[in-house]
Tab-separated table of C-alpha atoms and ligand atoms in Angstrom:
chain	number	residue	atom	x	y	z
A	5	MET	CA	1.134	-11.486	-44.952
A	6	LYS	CA	0.497	-7.879	-44.055
A	7	SER	CA	-0.645	-6.364	-40.748
A	8	LEU	CA	-1.939	-2.852	-39.996
A	9	ILE	CA	-0.118	-1.452	-36.973
A	10	ASP	CA	0.475	2.165	-38.031
A	11	ILE	CA	-1.641	4.041	-40.587
A	12	CYS	CA	1.541	4.654	-42.630
A	13	ASP	CA	1.870	0.876	-43.133
A	14	LEU	CA	-0.641	1.606	-45.910
A	15	SER	CA	0.544	3.528	-48.972
A	16	ARG	CA	-1.577	6.376	-50.304
A	17	GLU	CA	-2.605	4.082	-53.164
A	18	GLU	CA	-3.734	1.405	-50.713
A	19	ILE	CA	-5.764	3.990	-48.791
A	20	ASP	CA	-7.357	5.139	-52.063
A	21	SER	CA	-8.204	1.557	-52.865
A	22	LEU	CA	-9.791	1.026	-49.402
A	23	LEU	CA	-11.853	4.208	-49.854
A	24	ASP	CA	-13.025	2.978	-53.276
A	25	THR	CA	-13.925	-0.452	-51.897
A	26	ALA	CA	-15.843	1.073	-48.952
A	27	ASN	CA	-17.803	3.320	-51.312
A	28	ASP	CA	-18.569	0.305	-53.485
A	29	ILE	CA	-19.736	-1.695	-50.448
A	30	ILE	CA	-22.053	1.196	-49.505
A	31	ALA	CA	-23.491	1.195	-53.051
A	32	HIS	CA	-23.692	-2.610	-53.538
A	33	PRO	CA	-23.638	-4.397	-50.149
A	34	GLU	CA	-25.144	-7.591	-51.632
A	35	VAL	CA	-22.026	-8.178	-53.770
A	36	TYR	CA	-19.936	-8.522	-50.601
A	37	SER	CA	-22.228	-10.574	-48.382
A	38	GLU	CA	-20.447	-13.915	-48.974
A	39	LYS	CA	-16.882	-12.727	-49.584
A	40	CYS	CA	-15.523	-14.028	-46.263
A	41	ARG	CA	-17.609	-17.194	-46.016
A	42	GLY	CA	-15.643	-19.709	-43.885
A	43	LYS	CA	-13.189	-17.086	-42.558
A	44	LYS	CA	-12.823	-16.134	-38.892
A	45	LEU	CA	-11.918	-12.820	-37.273
A	46	ALA	CA	-10.685	-12.825	-33.658
A	47	THR	CA	-11.245	-9.653	-31.637
A	48	LEU	CA	-8.805	-9.524	-28.709
A	49	PHE	CA	-9.786	-6.498	-26.633
A	50	PHE	CA	-7.717	-5.932	-23.504
A	51	GLU	CA	-9.350	-2.491	-23.071
A	52	PRO	CA	-12.986	-1.282	-23.189
A	53	SER	CA	-14.597	-0.539	-26.533
A	54	THR	CA	-18.053	-0.157	-28.032
A	55	ARG	CA	-17.626	1.081	-31.604
A	56	THR	CA	-14.332	-0.442	-32.610
A	57	ARG	CA	-15.046	-3.990	-31.449
A	58	LEU	CA	-18.677	-4.086	-32.528
A	59	SER	CA	-17.910	-2.503	-35.898
A	60	PHE	CA	-15.199	-5.110	-36.560
A	61	GLU	CA	-17.653	-7.832	-35.651
A	62	ALA	CA	-20.477	-6.317	-37.709
A	63	ALA	CA	-18.027	-5.888	-40.609
A	64	MET	CA	-17.052	-9.573	-40.547
A	65	TYR	CA	-20.688	-10.726	-40.259
A	66	GLU	CA	-21.681	-8.528	-43.216
A	67	LEU	CA	-18.934	-10.215	-45.243
A	68	GLY	CA	-20.412	-13.628	-44.389
A	69	GLY	CA	-17.600	-14.560	-41.985
A	70	ASN	CA	-17.518	-15.534	-38.314
A	71	VAL	CA	-16.178	-13.884	-35.187
A	72	LEU	CA	-14.612	-15.106	-31.930
A	73	GLY	CA	-12.757	-13.326	-29.163
A	74	PHE	CA	-12.900	-11.598	-25.798
A	75	SER	CA	-13.775	-8.093	-24.713
A	76	GLU	CA	-11.788	-7.760	-21.479
A	77	ALA	CA	-8.350	-8.812	-20.336
A	78	GLN	CA	-9.856	-10.416	-17.196
A	79	SER	CA	-11.594	-13.100	-19.251
A	80	SER	CA	-8.418	-14.050	-21.166
A	81	SER	CA	-5.262	-15.875	-20.087
A	82	ALA	CA	-3.518	-12.502	-19.846
A	83	SER	CA	-4.967	-12.493	-16.323
A	84	LYS	CA	-2.881	-15.653	-15.660
A	85	GLY	CA	0.250	-13.942	-16.958
A	86	GLU	CA	0.291	-15.034	-20.610
A	87	SER	CA	2.372	-12.760	-22.854
A	88	VAL	CA	0.961	-10.902	-25.866
A	89	ALA	CA	3.397	-12.872	-28.041
A	90	ASP	CA	2.055	-16.232	-26.860
A	91	THR	CA	-1.586	-15.103	-27.119
A	92	ALA	CA	-0.960	-14.008	-30.713
A	93	ARG	CA	0.698	-17.312	-31.603
A	94	VAL	CA	-2.151	-19.297	-30.053
A	95	VAL	CA	-5.017	-17.316	-31.594
A	96	SER	CA	-3.332	-17.649	-35.018
A	97	CYS	CA	-4.315	-21.335	-34.784
A	98	TYR	CA	-8.012	-20.422	-34.507
A	99	ALA	CA	-8.536	-17.329	-36.674
A	100	ASP	CA	-7.605	-16.017	-40.130
A	101	ILE	CA	-7.170	-12.421	-38.936
A	102	ILE	CA	-6.904	-10.696	-35.530
A	103	ALA	CA	-7.983	-7.239	-34.347
A	104	MET	CA	-6.264	-6.316	-31.076
A	105	ARG	CA	-6.752	-3.436	-28.645
A	106	HIS	CA	-4.326	-3.112	-25.749
A	107	PRO	CA	-3.515	-0.504	-23.088
A	108	LYS	CA	0.238	-0.875	-23.743
A	109	GLU	CA	1.754	1.065	-26.626
A	110	GLY	CA	3.366	-1.358	-29.067
A	111	ALA	CA	1.458	-4.502	-27.979
A	112	PRO	CA	-0.148	-5.076	-31.433
A	113	LEU	CA	3.288	-4.657	-33.037
A	114	VAL	CA	4.682	-7.372	-30.749
A	115	ALA	CA	1.662	-9.541	-31.610
A	116	SER	CA	2.347	-9.074	-35.337
A	117	MET	CA	5.902	-10.347	-34.856
A	118	HIS	CA	4.622	-13.636	-33.418
A	119	ALA	CA	1.296	-14.231	-35.180
A	120	SER	CA	1.015	-16.204	-38.394
A	121	VAL	CA	-2.102	-14.252	-39.501
A	122	PRO	CA	-2.569	-10.486	-40.096
A	123	ILE	CA	-2.876	-8.321	-36.963
A	124	ILE	CA	-4.909	-5.114	-36.962
A	125	ASN	CA	-4.095	-2.523	-34.299
A	126	ALA	CA	-7.473	-1.530	-32.857
A	127	GLY	CA	-5.870	1.028	-30.532
A	128	ASP	CA	-2.658	0.749	-28.476
A	129	GLY	CA	-2.533	2.892	-25.337
A	130	GLY	CA	-2.049	6.583	-26.035
A	131	HIS	CA	-0.213	5.803	-29.268
A	132	ASN	CA	-2.114	4.946	-32.472
A	133	HIS	CA	-5.544	3.958	-33.767
A	134	PRO	CA	-5.247	3.386	-37.526
A	135	THR	CA	-8.719	1.940	-38.182
A	136	GLN	CA	-10.415	4.965	-36.581
A	137	THR	CA	-8.330	6.964	-39.044
A	138	LEU	CA	-9.736	4.918	-41.924
A	139	ALA	CA	-13.242	5.855	-40.708
A	140	ASP	CA	-12.154	9.490	-40.414
A	141	LEU	CA	-10.677	9.529	-43.927
A	142	LEU	CA	-13.843	8.152	-45.524
A	143	THR	CA	-15.858	10.780	-43.622
A	144	ILE	CA	-13.588	13.600	-44.835
A	145	LYS	CA	-13.589	12.259	-48.407
A	146	ARG	CA	-17.384	12.011	-48.552
A	147	GLU	CA	-17.985	15.358	-46.826
A	148	LYS	CA	-15.229	17.388	-48.499
A	149	GLY	CA	-14.639	15.528	-51.759
A	150	GLY	CA	-10.904	15.084	-51.054
A	151	PHE	CA	-8.038	15.864	-48.722
A	152	ASP	CA	-5.816	18.516	-50.335
A	153	GLY	CA	-5.917	22.097	-49.089
A	154	LEU	CA	-7.841	21.453	-45.860
A	155	THR	CA	-7.286	23.250	-42.544
A	156	LEU	CA	-7.778	20.758	-39.730
A	157	GLY	CA	-8.288	21.759	-36.102
A	158	PHE	CA	-7.673	19.160	-33.386
A	159	CYS	CA	-9.147	20.075	-30.011
A	160	GLY	CA	-8.935	18.553	-26.526
A	161	ASP	CA	-6.588	15.818	-25.357
A	162	LEU	CA	-3.923	15.836	-28.049
A	163	LYS	CA	-1.399	14.174	-25.740
A	164	PHE	CA	-3.155	10.874	-25.070
A	165	GLY	CA	-5.673	10.973	-27.956
A	166	ARG	CA	-4.388	8.159	-30.165
A	167	THR	CA	-6.939	8.864	-32.908
A	168	VAL	CA	-5.411	12.340	-33.290
A	169	HIS	CA	-1.884	10.968	-33.742
A	170	SER	CA	-2.964	8.552	-36.461
A	171	LEU	CA	-5.147	11.041	-38.341
A	172	ILE	CA	-2.370	13.658	-38.360
A	173	ALA	CA	0.013	11.019	-39.775
A	174	ALA	CA	-2.455	10.098	-42.521
A	175	MET	CA	-3.317	13.690	-43.462
A	176	SER	CA	0.301	14.822	-43.565
A	177	ARG	CA	0.701	12.932	-46.849
A	178	TYR	CA	-1.725	15.244	-48.692
A	179	LYS	CA	-1.043	18.631	-50.303
A	180	ASP	CA	-1.440	22.085	-48.724
A	181	ILE	CA	-2.705	20.808	-45.385
A	182	ARG	CA	-2.690	23.106	-42.346
A	183	VAL	CA	-3.016	21.909	-38.776
A	184	VAL	CA	-4.304	23.891	-35.798
A	185	LEU	CA	-3.676	22.289	-32.398
A	186	ILE	CA	-6.032	23.454	-29.642
A	187	SER	CA	-5.403	22.074	-26.147
A	188	PRO	CA	-4.513	22.983	-22.581
A	189	GLN	CA	-0.734	23.282	-22.027
A	190	GLU	CA	-0.768	19.934	-20.173
A	191	LEU	CA	-2.369	18.042	-23.073
A	192	LYS	CA	-0.350	19.315	-26.033
A	193	LEU	CA	0.474	17.059	-28.993
A	194	PRO	CA	3.562	14.938	-28.093
A	195	SER	CA	6.790	16.378	-29.458
A	196	TYR	CA	7.585	13.135	-31.327
A	197	VAL	CA	4.421	13.582	-33.418
A	198	LYS	CA	5.309	17.215	-34.151
A	199	ARG	CA	8.876	16.337	-35.079
A	200	ASP	CA	8.440	13.037	-36.945
A	201	ILE	CA	5.220	13.885	-38.742
A	202	LEU	CA	4.409	17.597	-38.959
A	203	GLN	CA	7.925	19.019	-39.226
A	204	LYS	CA	9.286	16.150	-41.289
A	205	ASN	CA	6.547	16.602	-43.888
A	206	GLY	CA	6.738	20.407	-43.828
A	207	ILE	CA	3.134	20.787	-42.616
A	208	PRO	CA	2.421	24.290	-41.289
A	209	TYR	CA	0.906	24.104	-37.792
A	210	THR	CA	-0.025	26.394	-34.944
A	211	GLN	CA	-0.652	25.613	-31.275
A	212	THR	CA	-3.078	27.533	-29.128
A	213	THR	CA	-5.142	27.239	-25.984
A	214	ASP	CA	-7.720	29.680	-27.362
A	215	PHE	CA	-10.428	27.886	-29.310
A	216	GLU	CA	-12.427	31.022	-30.169
A	217	SER	CA	-9.519	32.706	-31.954
A	218	VAL	CA	-9.175	29.919	-34.551
A	219	ILE	CA	-12.646	28.401	-35.069
A	220	ASP	CA	-13.443	30.562	-38.128
A	221	SER	CA	-10.361	29.279	-40.017
A	222	LEU	CA	-11.217	25.567	-39.881
A	223	ASP	CA	-12.594	23.165	-42.516
A	224	ILE	CA	-12.495	20.221	-40.103
A	225	LEU	CA	-12.866	20.414	-36.326
A	226	TYR	CA	-11.802	17.138	-34.662
A	227	MET	CA	-12.994	17.153	-31.040
A	228	THR	CA	-11.666	14.610	-28.524
A	229	ARG	CA	-12.465	13.299	-25.064
A	230	VAL	CA	-9.979	13.931	-22.245
A	231	GLN	CA	-8.568	10.403	-21.786
A	232	ARG	CA	-9.239	9.834	-18.083
A	233	GLU	CA	-7.779	6.295	-18.059
A	234	ARG	CA	-4.322	7.572	-19.093
A	235	PHE	CA	-3.939	10.152	-16.298
A	236	PHE	CA	-1.709	9.504	-13.303
A	237	SER	CA	-3.844	11.688	-11.054
A	238	GLU	CA	-7.640	11.961	-10.897
A	239	GLU	CA	-7.235	15.538	-9.634
A	240	GLU	CA	-5.432	16.559	-12.804
A	241	TYR	CA	-8.137	14.890	-14.900
A	242	LEU	CA	-10.899	16.732	-13.026
A	243	ARG	CA	-9.080	20.027	-13.510
A	244	LEU	CA	-8.700	19.532	-17.286
A	245	LYS	CA	-11.775	17.567	-18.310
A	246	ASP	CA	-13.983	20.518	-19.193
A	247	SER	CA	-11.315	22.591	-20.937
A	248	TYR	CA	-13.292	22.747	-24.195
A	249	ILE	CA	-17.007	22.303	-24.673
A	250	LEU	CA	-18.418	22.926	-28.138
A	251	THR	CA	-21.748	24.760	-27.976
A	252	PRO	CA	-24.025	26.250	-30.657
A	253	GLU	CA	-22.821	29.741	-29.615
A	254	LYS	CA	-19.196	28.792	-30.285
A	255	LEU	CA	-20.124	27.299	-33.655
A	256	ARG	CA	-21.731	30.540	-34.764
A	257	ARG	CA	-18.391	31.912	-35.970
A	258	ALA	CA	-17.430	28.713	-37.819
A	259	LYS	CA	-17.609	28.150	-41.593
A	260	SER	CA	-21.017	27.053	-42.835
A	261	ASP	CA	-19.457	23.913	-44.334
A	262	LEU	CA	-17.297	23.041	-41.317
A	263	CYS	CA	-17.193	19.314	-40.628
A	264	VAL	CA	-17.340	18.584	-36.864
A	265	MET	CA	-15.821	15.188	-36.092
A	266	HIS	CA	-15.286	13.140	-32.918
A	267	PRO	CA	-14.130	9.503	-32.669
A	268	LEU	CA	-16.599	8.992	-29.769
A	269	PRO	CA	-17.319	8.204	-26.980
A	270	ARG	CA	-18.377	11.757	-26.181
A	271	VAL	CA	-18.424	12.752	-22.537
A	272	ASN	CA	-19.444	16.407	-22.672
A	273	GLU	CA	-17.020	18.001	-25.161
A	274	ILE	CA	-19.817	18.507	-27.688
A	275	SER	CA	-23.179	19.823	-26.542
A	276	THR	CA	-26.006	17.531	-27.690
A	277	ALA	CA	-27.642	20.696	-29.053
A	278	ILE	CA	-25.210	20.369	-31.978
A	279	ASP	CA	-26.216	16.814	-32.933
A	280	ASN	CA	-28.818	17.989	-35.449
A	281	ASP	CA	-26.626	20.713	-36.948
A	282	PRO	CA	-25.774	19.708	-40.547
A	283	ARG	CA	-22.103	20.252	-39.675
A	284	ALA	CA	-22.143	17.419	-37.085
A	285	CYS	CA	-20.464	14.408	-38.730
A	286	TYR	CA	-19.612	12.223	-35.725
A	287	PHE	CA	-22.392	9.685	-36.164
A	288	LYS	CA	-21.556	9.352	-39.859
A	289	GLN	CA	-18.010	8.459	-38.803
A	290	VAL	CA	-19.423	5.485	-36.874
A	291	LEU	CA	-21.206	4.087	-39.905
A	292	TYR	CA	-18.289	4.710	-42.262
A	293	GLY	CA	-15.998	2.923	-39.785
A	294	LYS	CA	-17.830	-0.330	-40.402
A	295	TYR	CA	-17.448	-0.061	-44.186
A	296	MET	CA	-13.756	0.797	-43.980
A	297	ARG	CA	-13.172	-2.174	-41.654
A	298	MET	CA	-14.953	-4.402	-44.191
A	299	ALA	CA	-12.665	-3.067	-46.926
A	300	LEU	CA	-9.601	-3.581	-44.709
A	301	ILE	CA	-10.502	-7.175	-43.829
A	302	LEU	CA	-10.913	-7.954	-47.544
A	303	MET	CA	-7.549	-6.372	-48.346
A	304	LEU	CA	-5.608	-8.111	-45.552
A	305	LEU	CA	-7.190	-11.494	-46.338
A	306	GLY	CA	-6.400	-11.010	-50.021
A	307	VAL	CA	-10.046	-11.446	-51.058
A	308	ASN	CA	-10.937	-9.925	-54.437
B	16	LIG	C1	-11.370	6.290	-29.375
B	16	LIG	C2	-10.282	5.414	-28.803
B	16	LIG	O1	-10.560	4.307	-28.347
B	16	LIG	O2	-9.158	5.841	-28.855
B	16	LIG	N1	-12.586	5.635	-29.503
B	16	LIG	C3	-12.823	4.897	-30.630
B	16	LIG	O3	-12.198	3.906	-30.903
B	16	LIG	N2	-13.751	5.360	-31.466
B	16	LIG	C4	-11.477	7.595	-28.688
B	16	LIG	C5	-11.660	7.641	-27.214
B	16	LIG	O4	-11.706	6.620	-26.535
B	16	LIG	O5	-11.772	8.759	-26.704
């Protein structure tokens, strides 16, 4: 039984196979509509979510399966003091597969050590978010045709932005990748990600606070929200929240085939005036996320 806790739990071949399955689902959805008949997905969300939880649920329904779960810690026995380990053991008796989001880094890993069904990490604190990365990879593949040779800019909250950490880990396995890190000093990419992923894989990267000096070099611009809920002080959040706001003027110097991505929710980091620009890909990411989650559920349940 396999779980997905970290994006690197999947080999490159497995990621290729998920991308192929998702593309096939997009082309022939009717072939998949009964594949999970009689199977149940539990969504255990100890932290707020719109896209991730609903896309998991939509994914399971479109495969003909059923869904159970909770969307806030307050409505689960965690509020009575139950451990993640016990919750995982218990829910394994009700469901064939579990998607878990938790504010504590490592909680889905602990769950996977005690569950008897596959666990999917749907976001753990400021750490990782592998299924958003699957959505991001399908978006990049469909927009750019592949992964090799791309220059990726990550902008905003690179410290707490878990989607950034997972996407950097996934992309560092491809050839001739360059990474440009754009953030305020206080929200720089954690040094463990730089050391264990970028440096270890020999990925060239630069760090800057100056968005305008690098925008013209990028193939992908991955914008992020400043993660208010992870700050110790509201004052610090208020000071940093508007560090980068993408406007049509700023995009003027970008490549004509730039792909602007954002995991969403957007607060105000991307002006809505960009939504109809052909370079805006963030709503495509949402749709692709559902197809990649369908492909992942099939893979982890061992359905052909
Ligand atoms: C992201 C997350 O939860 O980390 N959202 C998502 O799942 N699409 C990004 C965010 O909350 O800023």
